[in-house]
Coordinates of C-alpha atoms (C1' of nucleotides) in Angstrom, one line a residue:
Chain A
X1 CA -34.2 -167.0 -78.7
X2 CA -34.6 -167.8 -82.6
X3 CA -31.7 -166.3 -84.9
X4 CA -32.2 -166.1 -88.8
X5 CA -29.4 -166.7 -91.4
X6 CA -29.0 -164.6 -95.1
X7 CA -26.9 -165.4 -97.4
X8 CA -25.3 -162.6 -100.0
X9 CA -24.1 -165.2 -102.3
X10 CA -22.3 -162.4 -104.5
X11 CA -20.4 -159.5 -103.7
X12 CA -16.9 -158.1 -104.2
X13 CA -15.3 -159.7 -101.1
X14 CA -17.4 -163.0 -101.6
X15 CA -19.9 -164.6 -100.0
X16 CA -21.5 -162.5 -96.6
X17 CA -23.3 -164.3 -94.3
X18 CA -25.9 -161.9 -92.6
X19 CA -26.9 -163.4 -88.4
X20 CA -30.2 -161.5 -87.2
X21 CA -33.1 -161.8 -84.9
X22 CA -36.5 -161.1 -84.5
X23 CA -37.6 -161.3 -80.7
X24 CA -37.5 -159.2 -79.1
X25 CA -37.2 -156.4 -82.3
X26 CA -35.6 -156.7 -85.5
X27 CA -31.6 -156.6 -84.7
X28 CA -28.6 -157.9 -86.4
X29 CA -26.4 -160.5 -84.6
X30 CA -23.7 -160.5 -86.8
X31 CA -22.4 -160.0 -90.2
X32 CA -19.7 -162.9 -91.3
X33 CA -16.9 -162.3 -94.0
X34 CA -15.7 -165.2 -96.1
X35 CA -11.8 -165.4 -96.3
X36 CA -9.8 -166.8 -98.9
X37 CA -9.7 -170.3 -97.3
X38 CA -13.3 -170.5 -96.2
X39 CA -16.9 -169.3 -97.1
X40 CA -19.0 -167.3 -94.5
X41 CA -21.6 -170.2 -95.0
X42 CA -18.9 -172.4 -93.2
X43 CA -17.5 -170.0 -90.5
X44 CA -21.4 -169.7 -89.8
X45 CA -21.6 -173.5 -89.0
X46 CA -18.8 -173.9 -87.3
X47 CA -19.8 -171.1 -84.8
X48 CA -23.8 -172.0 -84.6
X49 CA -24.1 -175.3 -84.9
X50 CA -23.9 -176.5 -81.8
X51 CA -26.7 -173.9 -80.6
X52 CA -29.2 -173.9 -83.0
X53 CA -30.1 -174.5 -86.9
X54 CA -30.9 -171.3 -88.3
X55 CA -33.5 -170.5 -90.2
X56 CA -32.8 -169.3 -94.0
X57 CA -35.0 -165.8 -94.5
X58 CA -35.5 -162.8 -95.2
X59 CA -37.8 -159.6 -94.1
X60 CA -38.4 -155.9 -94.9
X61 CA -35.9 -154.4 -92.2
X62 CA -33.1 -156.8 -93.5
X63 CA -33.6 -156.0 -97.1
X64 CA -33.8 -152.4 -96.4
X65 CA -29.8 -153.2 -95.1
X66 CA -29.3 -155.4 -97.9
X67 CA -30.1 -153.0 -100.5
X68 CA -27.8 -150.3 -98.7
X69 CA -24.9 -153.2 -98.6
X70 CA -25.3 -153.3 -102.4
X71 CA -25.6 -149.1 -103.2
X72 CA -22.2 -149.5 -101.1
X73 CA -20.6 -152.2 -103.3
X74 CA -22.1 -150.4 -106.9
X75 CA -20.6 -147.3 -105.3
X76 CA -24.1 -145.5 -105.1
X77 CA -25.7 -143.7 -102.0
X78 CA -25.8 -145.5 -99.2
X79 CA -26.9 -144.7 -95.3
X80 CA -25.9 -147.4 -92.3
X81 CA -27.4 -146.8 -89.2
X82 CA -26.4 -147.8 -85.7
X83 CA -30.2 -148.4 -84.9
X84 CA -30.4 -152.4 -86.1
X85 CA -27.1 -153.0 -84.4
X86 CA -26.8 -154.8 -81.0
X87 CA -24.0 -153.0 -79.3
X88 CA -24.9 -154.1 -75.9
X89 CA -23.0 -157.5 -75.8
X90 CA -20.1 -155.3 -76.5
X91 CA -17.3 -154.0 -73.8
X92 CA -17.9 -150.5 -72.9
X93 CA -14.0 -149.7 -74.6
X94 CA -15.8 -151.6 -77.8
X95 CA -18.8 -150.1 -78.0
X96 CA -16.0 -146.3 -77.8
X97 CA -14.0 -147.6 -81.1
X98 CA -16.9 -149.4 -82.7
X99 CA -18.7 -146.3 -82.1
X100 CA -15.6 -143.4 -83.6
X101 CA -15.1 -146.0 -86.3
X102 CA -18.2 -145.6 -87.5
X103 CA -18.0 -141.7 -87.9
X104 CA -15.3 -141.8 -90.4
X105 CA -16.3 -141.2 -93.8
X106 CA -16.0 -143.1 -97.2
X107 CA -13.2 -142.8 -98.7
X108 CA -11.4 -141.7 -95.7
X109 CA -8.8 -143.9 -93.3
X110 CA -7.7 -143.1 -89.9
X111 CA -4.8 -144.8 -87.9
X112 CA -4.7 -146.9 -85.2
X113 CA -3.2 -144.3 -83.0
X114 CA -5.9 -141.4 -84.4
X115 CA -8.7 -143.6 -83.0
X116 CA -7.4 -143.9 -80.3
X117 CA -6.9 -140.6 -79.3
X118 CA -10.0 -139.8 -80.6
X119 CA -11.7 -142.3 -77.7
X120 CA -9.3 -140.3 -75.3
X121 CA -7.4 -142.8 -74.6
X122 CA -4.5 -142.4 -76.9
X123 CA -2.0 -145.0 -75.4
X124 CA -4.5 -147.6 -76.3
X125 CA -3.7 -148.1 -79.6
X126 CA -3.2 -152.0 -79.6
X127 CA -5.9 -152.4 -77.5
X128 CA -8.4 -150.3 -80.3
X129 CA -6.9 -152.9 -82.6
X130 CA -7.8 -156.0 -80.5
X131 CA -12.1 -154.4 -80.2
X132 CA -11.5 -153.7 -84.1
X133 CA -11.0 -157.7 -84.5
X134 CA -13.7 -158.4 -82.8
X135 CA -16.2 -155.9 -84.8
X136 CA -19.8 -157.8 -85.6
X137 CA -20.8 -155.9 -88.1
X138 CA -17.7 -155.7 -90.8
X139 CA -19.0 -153.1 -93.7
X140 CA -21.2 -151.1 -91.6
X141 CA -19.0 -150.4 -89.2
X142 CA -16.2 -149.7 -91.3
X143 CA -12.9 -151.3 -89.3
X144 CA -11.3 -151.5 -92.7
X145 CA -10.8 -147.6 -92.9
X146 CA -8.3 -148.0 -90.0
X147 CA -4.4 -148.7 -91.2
X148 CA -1.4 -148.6 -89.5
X149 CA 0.6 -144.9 -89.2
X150 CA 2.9 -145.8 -91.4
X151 CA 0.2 -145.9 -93.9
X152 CA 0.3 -149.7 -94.3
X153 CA -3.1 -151.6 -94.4
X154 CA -2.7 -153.8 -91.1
X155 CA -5.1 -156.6 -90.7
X156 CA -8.8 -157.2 -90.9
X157 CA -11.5 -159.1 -89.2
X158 CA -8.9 -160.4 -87.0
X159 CA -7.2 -162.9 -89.9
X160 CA -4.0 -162.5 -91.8
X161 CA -6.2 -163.5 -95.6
X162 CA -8.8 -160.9 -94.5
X163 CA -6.1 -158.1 -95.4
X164 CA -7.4 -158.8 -99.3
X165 CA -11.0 -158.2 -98.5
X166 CA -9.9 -154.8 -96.4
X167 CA -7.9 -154.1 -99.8
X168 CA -10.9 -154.6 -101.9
X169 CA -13.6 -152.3 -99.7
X170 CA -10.8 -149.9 -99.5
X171 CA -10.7 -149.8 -103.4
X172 CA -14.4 -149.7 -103.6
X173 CA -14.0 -146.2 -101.8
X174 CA -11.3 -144.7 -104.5
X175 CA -8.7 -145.1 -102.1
X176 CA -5.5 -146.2 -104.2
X177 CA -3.0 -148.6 -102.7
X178 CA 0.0 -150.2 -104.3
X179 CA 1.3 -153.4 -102.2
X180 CA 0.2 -153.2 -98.8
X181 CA 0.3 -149.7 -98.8
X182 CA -1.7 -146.6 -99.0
X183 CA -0.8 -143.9 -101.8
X184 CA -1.2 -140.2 -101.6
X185 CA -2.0 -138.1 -98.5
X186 CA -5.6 -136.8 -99.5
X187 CA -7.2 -140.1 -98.2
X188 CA -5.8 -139.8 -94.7
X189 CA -8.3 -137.9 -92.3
X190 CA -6.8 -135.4 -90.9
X191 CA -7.6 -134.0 -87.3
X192 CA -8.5 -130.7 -87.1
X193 CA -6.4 -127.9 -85.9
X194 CA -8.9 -127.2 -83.5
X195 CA -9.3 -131.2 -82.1
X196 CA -5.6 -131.5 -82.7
X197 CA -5.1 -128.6 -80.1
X198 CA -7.1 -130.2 -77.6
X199 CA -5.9 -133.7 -78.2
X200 CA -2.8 -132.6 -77.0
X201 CA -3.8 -130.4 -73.9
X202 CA -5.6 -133.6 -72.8
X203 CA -2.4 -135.7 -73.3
X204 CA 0.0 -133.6 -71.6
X205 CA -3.2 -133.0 -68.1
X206 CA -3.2 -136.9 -68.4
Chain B
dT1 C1' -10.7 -164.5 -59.3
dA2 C1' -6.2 -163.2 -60.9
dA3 C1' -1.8 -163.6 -63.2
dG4 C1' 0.1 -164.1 -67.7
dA5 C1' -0.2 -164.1 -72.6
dC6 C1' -1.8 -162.0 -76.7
dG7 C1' -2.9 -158.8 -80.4
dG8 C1' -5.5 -155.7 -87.0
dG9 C1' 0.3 -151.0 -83.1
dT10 C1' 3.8 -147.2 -82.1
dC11 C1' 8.1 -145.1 -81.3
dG12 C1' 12.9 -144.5 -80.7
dA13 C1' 17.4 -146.1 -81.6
Chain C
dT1 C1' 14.7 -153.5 -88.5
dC2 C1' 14.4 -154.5 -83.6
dG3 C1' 13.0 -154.2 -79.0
dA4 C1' 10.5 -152.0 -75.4
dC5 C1' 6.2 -150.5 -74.3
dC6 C1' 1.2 -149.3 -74.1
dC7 C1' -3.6 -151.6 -72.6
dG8 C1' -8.1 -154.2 -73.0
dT9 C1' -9.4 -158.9 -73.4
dC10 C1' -8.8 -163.8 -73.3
dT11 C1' -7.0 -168.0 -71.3
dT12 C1' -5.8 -170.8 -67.8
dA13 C1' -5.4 -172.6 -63.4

DNA sequence: TAAGACGGGTCGA
DNA sequence: TCGACCCGTCTTA
């Protein structure tokens, strides 16, 4: 099995590293963040090195994702799809979150607990926090529109420096935060009356 | 294989 | 602010 590599040398939370296959269909592997103390480039060799040397490249299907990475960062329209992911190396609980997560809209956040109770299982919440760490695909699947109740930011990408790149995607979206901390109510996604309802019949049958 | 430790958390005091 | 607690996954033996 051959992975490629693609580098994004430029965007507004530094250089993304893009993993991806060909055999046997186009599919992403993985999508790697820099943080403040190292480049994706380097988290990339630490992890692959030892397997394989990968193969610098590009092709149609990825830069049909790269282009929708940039409308995302210029603020245009953009559309991710679930269809180039690889979900199946993922935990059945994972693939839930990863899966709710990436329903949530632009410009929107959702807590910790929300997602959780979304997946029905609403005493999970650290657990929803432990698959969100281990998203592949940072970006697409947004992870970074999930915050703490309390409205602080939490973490991101399962590192304490990756809070500033959750900041900066956050920002991208015209949500405002001052200090580690979301301002104003009309970002926060809101259940439904409806869903609410049934949220809590489930949680008191259960 | 299984117990124990560990998280991007929450809630009540 | 602290401590008890929730639960899926990882680590270790």
């Amino acid at each position: 099995m051959t992975l490629f590599k693609h580098l994004l040398k430029k965007s507004p939370i530094g250089e993304i590293t893009i993993v991806y296959r060909e055999e046997p269909e186009f599919q992403l592997e993985e999508i790697i963040l820099s943080t403040p103390k190292e480049l994706s480039s380097k988290r990339l060799k630490d992890k692959y090195e030892k397997n394989e040397r990968l193969e610098e490249k590009t092709t149609p299907e990825l830069n049909k994702i790269i282009k929708e990475i940039n409308n995302y960062f210029d603020k245009k329209d953009y559309k991710f799809s679930l269809k180039y992911l690889n979900l199946d190396k993922l935990t059945d609980f994972q693939k839930k979150v990863l899966i709710e997560d990436f329903k949530t809209k632009k410009g929107q956040v959702l807590s910790y607990k929300d997602l959780a109770r979304k997946i029905r299982n609403p005493k999970a919440v650290r657990a929803v926090g432990t698959a969100l760490s281990k998203n592949p695909y940072p970006i697409i699947i947004p992870c970074h529109r999930i915050i703490k109740s309390d409205h602080t930011i939490g973490g991101f990408a399962g590192i304490k420096e990756g809070i500033t790149a959750k900041k900066t995607l956050l920002e991208i979206e015209g949500i405002e935060i001052k200090g580690e901390k979301i301002v104003g109510n009309s970002s926060i996604m809101a259940l439904g009356n409806e869903e609410q309802t049934r949220l809590n019949e489930f949680e008191k049958e259960n």
